PDB file of C-alpha atoms in Angstrom:
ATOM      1  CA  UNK D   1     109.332 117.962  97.976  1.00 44.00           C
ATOM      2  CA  UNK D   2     110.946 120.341 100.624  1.00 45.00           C
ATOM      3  CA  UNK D   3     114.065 119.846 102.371  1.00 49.00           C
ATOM      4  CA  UNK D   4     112.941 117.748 105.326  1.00 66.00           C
ATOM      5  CA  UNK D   5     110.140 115.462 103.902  1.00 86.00           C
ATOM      6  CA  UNK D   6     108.933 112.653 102.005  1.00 92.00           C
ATOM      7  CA  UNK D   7     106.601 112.957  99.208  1.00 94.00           C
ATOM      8  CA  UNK D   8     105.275 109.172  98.143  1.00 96.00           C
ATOM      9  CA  UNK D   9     102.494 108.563  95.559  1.00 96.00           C
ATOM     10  CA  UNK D  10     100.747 105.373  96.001  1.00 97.00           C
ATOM     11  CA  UNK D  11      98.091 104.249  93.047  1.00 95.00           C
ATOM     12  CA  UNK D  12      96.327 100.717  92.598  1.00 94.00           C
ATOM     13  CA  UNK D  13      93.524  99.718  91.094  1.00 92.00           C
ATOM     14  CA  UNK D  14      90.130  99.386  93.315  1.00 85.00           C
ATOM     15  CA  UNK D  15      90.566  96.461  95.272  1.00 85.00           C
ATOM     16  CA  UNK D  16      94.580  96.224  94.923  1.00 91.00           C
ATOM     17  CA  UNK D  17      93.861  97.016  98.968  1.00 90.00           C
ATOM     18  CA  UNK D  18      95.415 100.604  99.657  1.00 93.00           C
ATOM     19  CA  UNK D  19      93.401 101.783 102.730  1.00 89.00           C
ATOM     20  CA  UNK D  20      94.435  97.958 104.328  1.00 92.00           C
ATOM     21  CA  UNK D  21      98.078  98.336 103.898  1.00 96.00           C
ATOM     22  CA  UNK D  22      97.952 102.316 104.315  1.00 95.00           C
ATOM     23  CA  UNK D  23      96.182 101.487 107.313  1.00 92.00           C
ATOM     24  CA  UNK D  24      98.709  98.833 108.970  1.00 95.00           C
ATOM     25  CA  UNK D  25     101.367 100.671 107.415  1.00 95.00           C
ATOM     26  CA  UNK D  26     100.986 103.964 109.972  1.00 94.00           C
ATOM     27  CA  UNK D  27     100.112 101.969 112.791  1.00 92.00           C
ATOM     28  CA  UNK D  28     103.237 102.697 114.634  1.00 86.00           C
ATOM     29  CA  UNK D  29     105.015 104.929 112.329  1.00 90.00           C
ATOM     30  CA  UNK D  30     104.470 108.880 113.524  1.00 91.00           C
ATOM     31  CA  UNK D  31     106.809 109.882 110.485  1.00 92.00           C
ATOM     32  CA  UNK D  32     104.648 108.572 107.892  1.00 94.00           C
ATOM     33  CA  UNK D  33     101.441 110.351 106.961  1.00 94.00           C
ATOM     34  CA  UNK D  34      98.411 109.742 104.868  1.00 93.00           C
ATOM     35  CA  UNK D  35      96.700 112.970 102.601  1.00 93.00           C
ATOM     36  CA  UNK D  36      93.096 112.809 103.506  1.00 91.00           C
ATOM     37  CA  UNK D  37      91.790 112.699  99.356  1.00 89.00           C
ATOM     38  CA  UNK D  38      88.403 114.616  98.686  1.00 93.00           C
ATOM     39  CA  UNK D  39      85.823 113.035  96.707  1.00 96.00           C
ATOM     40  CA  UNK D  40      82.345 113.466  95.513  1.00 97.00           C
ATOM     41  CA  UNK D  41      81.237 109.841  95.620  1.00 95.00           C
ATOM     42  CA  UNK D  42      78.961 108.296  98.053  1.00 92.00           C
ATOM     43  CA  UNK D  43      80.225 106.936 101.521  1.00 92.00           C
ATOM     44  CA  UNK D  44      80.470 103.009 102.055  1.00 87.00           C
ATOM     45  CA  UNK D  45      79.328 101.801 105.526  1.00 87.00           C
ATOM     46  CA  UNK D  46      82.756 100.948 106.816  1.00 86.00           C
ATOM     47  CA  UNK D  47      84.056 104.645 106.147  1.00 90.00           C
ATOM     48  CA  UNK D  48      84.197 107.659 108.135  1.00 91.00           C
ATOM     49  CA  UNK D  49      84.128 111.021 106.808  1.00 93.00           C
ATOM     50  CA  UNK D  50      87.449 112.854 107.652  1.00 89.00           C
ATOM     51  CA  UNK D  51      89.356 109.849 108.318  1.00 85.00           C
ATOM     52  CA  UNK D  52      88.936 108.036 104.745  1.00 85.00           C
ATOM     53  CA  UNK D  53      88.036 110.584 102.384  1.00 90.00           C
ATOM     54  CA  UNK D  54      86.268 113.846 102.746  1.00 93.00           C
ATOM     55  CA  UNK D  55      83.262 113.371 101.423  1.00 97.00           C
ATOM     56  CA  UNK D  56      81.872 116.532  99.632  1.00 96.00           C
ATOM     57  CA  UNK D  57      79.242 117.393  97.133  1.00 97.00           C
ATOM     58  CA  UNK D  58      80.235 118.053  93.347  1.00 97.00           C
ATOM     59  CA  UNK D  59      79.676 121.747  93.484  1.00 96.00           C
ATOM     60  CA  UNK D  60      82.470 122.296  96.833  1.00 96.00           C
ATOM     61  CA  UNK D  61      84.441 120.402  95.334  1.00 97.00           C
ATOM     62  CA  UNK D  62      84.532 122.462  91.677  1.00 96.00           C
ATOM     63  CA  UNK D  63      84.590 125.330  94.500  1.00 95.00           C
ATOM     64  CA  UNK D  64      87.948 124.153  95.616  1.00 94.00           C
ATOM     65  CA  UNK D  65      89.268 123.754  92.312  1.00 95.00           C
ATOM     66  CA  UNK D  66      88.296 127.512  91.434  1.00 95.00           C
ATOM     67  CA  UNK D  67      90.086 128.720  93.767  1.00 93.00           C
ATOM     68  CA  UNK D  68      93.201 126.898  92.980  1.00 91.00           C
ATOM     69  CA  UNK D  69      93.186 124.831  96.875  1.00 91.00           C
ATOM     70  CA  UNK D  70      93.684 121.357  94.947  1.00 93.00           C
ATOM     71  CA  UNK D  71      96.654 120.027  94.282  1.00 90.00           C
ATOM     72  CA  UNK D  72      95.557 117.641  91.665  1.00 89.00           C
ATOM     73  CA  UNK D  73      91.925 116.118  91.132  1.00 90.00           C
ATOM     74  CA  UNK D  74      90.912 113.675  88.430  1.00 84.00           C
ATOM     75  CA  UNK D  75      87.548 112.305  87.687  1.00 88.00           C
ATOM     76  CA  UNK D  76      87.182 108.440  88.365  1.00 82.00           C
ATOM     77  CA  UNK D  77      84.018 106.666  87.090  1.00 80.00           C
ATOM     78  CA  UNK D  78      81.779 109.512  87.372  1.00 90.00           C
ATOM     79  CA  UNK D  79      82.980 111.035  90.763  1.00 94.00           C
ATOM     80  CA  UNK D  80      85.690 113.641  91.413  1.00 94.00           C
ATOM     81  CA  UNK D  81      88.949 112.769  93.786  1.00 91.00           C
ATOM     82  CA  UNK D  82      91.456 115.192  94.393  1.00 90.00           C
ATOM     83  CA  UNK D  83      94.330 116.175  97.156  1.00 91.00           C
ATOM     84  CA  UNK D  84      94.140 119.380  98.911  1.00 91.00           C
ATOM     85  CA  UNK D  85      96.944 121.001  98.997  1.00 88.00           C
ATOM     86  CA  UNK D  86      97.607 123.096 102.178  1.00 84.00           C
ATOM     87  CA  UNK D  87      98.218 119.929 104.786  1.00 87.00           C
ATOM     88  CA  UNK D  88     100.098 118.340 102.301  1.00 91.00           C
ATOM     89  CA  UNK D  89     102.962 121.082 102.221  1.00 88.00           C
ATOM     90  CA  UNK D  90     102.426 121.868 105.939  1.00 91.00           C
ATOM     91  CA  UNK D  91     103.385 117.665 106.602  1.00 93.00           C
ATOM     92  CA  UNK D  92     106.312 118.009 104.268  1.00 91.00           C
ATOM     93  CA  UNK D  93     107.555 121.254 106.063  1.00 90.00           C
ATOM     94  CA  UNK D  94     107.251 119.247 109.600  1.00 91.00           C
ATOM     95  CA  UNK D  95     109.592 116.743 107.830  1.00 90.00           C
ATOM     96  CA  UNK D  96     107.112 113.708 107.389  1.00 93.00           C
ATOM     97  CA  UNK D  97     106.919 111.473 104.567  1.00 94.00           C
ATOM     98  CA  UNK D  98     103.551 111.832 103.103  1.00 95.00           C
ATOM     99  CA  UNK D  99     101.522 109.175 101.205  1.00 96.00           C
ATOM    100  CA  UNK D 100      99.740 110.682  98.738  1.00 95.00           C
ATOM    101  CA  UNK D 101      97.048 107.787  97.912  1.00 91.00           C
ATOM    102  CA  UNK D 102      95.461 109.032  94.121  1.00 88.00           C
ATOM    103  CA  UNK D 103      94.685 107.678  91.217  1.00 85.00           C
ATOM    104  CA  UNK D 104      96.783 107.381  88.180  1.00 87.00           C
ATOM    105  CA  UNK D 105      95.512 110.297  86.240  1.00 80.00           C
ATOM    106  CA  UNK D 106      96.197 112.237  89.476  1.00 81.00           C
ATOM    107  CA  UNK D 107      99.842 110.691  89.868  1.00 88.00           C
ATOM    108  CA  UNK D 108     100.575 112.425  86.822  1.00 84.00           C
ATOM    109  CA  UNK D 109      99.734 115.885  87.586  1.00 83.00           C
ATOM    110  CA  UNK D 110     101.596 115.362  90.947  1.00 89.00           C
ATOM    111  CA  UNK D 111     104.641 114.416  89.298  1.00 87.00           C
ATOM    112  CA  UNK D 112     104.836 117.652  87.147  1.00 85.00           C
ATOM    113  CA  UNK D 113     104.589 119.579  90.324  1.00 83.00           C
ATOM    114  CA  UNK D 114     106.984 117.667  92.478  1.00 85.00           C
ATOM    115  CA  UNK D 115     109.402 116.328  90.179  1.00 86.00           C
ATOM    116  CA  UNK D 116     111.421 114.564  92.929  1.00 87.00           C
ATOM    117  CA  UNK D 117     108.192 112.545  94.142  1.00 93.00           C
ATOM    118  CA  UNK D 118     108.579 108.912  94.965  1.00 95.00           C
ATOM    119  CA  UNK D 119     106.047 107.000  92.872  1.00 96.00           C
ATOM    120  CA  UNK D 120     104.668 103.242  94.302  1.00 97.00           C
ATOM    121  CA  UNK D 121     102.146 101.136  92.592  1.00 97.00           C
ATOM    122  CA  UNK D 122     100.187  98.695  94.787  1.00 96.00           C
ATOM    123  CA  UNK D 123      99.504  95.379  92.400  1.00 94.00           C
ATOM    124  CA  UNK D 124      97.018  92.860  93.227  1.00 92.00           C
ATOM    125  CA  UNK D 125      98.700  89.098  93.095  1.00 90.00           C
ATOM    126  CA  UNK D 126      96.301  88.622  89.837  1.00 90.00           C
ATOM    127  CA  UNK D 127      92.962  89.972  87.758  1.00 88.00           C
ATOM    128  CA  UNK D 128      90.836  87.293  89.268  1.00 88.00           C
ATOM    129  CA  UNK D 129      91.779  87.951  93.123  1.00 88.00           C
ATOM    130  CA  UNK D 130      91.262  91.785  92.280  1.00 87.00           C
ATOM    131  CA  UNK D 131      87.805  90.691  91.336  1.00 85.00           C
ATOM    132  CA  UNK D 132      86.972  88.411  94.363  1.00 85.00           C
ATOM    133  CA  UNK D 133      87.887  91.434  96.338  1.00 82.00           C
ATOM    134  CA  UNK D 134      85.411  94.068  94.358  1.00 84.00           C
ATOM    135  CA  UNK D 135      82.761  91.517  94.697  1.00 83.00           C
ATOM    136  CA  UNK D 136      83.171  90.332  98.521  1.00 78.00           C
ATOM    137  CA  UNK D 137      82.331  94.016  99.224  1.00 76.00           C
ATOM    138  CA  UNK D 138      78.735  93.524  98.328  1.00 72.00           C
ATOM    139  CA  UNK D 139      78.574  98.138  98.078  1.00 70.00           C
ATOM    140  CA  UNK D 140      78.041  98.162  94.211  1.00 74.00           C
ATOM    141  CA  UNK D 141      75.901  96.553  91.531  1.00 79.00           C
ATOM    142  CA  UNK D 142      77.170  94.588  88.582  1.00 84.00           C
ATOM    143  CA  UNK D 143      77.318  97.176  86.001  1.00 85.00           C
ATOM    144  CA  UNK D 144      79.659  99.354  88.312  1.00 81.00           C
ATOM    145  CA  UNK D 145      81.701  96.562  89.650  1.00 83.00           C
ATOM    146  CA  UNK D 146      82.138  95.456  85.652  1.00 85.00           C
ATOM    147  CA  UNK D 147      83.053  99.840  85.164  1.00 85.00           C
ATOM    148  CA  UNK D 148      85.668  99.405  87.468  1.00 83.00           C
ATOM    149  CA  UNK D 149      86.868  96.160  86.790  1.00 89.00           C
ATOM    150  CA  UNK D 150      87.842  97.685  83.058  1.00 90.00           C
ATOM    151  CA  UNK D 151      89.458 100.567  84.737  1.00 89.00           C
ATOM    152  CA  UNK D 152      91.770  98.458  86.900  1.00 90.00           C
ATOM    153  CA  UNK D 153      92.969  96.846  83.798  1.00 91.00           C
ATOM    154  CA  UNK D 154      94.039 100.113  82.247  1.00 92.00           C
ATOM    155  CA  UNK D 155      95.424 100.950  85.374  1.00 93.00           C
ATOM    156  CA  UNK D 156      97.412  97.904  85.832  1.00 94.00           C
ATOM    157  CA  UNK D 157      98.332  98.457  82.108  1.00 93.00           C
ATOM    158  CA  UNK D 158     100.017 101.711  83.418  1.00 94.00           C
ATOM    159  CA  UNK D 159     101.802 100.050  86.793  1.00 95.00           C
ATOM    160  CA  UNK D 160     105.686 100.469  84.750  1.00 95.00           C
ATOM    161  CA  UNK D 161     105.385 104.065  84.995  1.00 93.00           C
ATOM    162  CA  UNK D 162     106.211 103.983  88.478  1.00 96.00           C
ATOM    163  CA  UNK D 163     108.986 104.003  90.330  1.00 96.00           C
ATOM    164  CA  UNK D 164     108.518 100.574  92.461  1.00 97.00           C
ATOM    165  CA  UNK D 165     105.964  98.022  92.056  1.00 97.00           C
ATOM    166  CA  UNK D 166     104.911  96.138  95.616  1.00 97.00           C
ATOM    167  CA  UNK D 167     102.839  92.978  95.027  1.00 95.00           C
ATOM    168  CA  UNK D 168      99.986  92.880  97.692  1.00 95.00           C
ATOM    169  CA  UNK D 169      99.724  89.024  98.050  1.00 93.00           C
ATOM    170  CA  UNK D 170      99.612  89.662 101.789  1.00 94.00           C
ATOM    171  CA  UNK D 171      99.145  92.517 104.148  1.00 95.00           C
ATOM    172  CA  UNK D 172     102.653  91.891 105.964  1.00 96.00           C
ATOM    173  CA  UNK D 173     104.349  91.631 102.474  1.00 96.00           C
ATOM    174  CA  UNK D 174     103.008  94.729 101.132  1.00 97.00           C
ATOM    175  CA  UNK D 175     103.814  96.862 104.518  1.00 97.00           C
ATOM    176  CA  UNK D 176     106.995  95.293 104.229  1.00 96.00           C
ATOM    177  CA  UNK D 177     107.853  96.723 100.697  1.00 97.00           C
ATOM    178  CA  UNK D 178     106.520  99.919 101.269  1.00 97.00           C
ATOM    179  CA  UNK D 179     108.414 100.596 104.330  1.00 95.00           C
ATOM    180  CA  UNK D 180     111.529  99.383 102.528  1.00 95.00           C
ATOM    181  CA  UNK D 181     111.057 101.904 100.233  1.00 95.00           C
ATOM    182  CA  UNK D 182     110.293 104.786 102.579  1.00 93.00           C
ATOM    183  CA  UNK D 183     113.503 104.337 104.663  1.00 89.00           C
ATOM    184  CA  UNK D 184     115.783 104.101 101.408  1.00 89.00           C
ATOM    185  CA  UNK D 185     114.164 107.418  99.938  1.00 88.00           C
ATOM    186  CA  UNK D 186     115.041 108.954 103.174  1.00 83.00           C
ATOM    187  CA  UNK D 187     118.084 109.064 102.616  1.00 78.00           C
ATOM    188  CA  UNK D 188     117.915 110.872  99.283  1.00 73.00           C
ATOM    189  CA  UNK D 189     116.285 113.226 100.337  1.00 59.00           C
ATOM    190  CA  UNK D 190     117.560 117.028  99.783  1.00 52.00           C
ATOM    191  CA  UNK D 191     118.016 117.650 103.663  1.00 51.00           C
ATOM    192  CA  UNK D 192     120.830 114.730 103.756  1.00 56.00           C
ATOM    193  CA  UNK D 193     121.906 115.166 100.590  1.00 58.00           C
ATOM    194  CA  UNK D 194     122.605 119.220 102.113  1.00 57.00           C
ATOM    195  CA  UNK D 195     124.616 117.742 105.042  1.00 57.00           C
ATOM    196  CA  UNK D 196     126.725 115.437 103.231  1.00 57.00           C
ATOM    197  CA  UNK D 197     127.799 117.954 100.963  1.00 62.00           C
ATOM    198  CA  UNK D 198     128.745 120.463 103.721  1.00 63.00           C
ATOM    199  CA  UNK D 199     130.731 117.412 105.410  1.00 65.00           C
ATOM    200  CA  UNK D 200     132.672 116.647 102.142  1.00 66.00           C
ATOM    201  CA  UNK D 201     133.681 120.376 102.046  1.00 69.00           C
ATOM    202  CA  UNK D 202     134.666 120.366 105.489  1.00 68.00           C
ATOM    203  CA  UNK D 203     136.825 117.555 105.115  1.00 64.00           C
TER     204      UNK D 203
END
């Protein structure tokens, strides 16, 4: 966290819908800003490279961890995803709030780093819509949609660690929470928390 910006961890299982509502969520909103993730696993037809994920082989990727350019990585049935962490503090410094969209495993390293970083955990409405989801995306076979389907239930397990919950029953609803959220955390944040104090000794 610096002075000026917003640092937000989202986490959901696969299929709770994050790049939807990240996606609706910055549509008009220049202040908020999405980390671009890195991860080893193969591309789906409806992403593009830059813009989803960067999409690297294993071997840059343990590059980038060598030389200490990852703010937190965490490997997620069988592939590596991690944050890199130069844009991340540049965004911050330029006073955004940035959405930091990681896994849980990842959520926990982040929070030992920045300890004043706002946690959100997107929930599907139930186990059995998270599943119609997975499967209406036809990109994986039944053994790895079954992988991740145990995942999401250890995930979901996990969902009270975080600061807010936001139930994604519908697109709207979810944008709705989230931006909630973002505009009360603003005004915790360090910088007004600095001007308030110099008012009240002013006074």
């Amino acid at each position: 966290m610096t002075d000026s910006g917003v640092l937000i961890i989202l986490s959901g299982p696969s299929g709770s819908g994050k790049d939807t509502v990240l996606n609706k969520l910055t549509e008009n909103r220049d202040d908020i800003k999405i980390s671009i993730s890195m991860t080893t696993r193969q591309k789906r037809n409806d992403e593009i490279d830059g813009l989803n994920y960067y999409f690297v082989s294993r071997e840059y990727f343990e590059k980038k961890i060598a030389d200490n350019n990852m703010l937190e990585y965490a490997e997620y049935a069988n592939n590596l995803y991690g944050t890199p962490k130069a844009p991340v503090d540049e965004m911050l410094r330029n006073g955004k709030a940035v959405i930091l969209k990681i896994e849980v495993q990842g959520a926990e390293k982040i929070r030992k780093i920045y300890p004043e970083v706002i946690s959100i955990f997107l929930m599907p409405p139930s186990v059995r819509v998270l599943e119609e989801r997975l499967r209406g995306r036809n990109s994986e076979d039944e053994e790895t949609l079954n992988h991740r389907l145990v995942i999401a239930r250890e995930e979901i397990r996990r969902a009270p660690e975080y600061d807010y919950i936001v139930i994604n029953d519908t697109v709207e609803n979810a944008v709705a929470g989230i931006e909630t959220i973002i505009n009360a955390e603003r005004q915790k944040t360090f910088r007004n928390k600095k001007i308030i104090s110099e008012v009240i000794n002013n006074v």
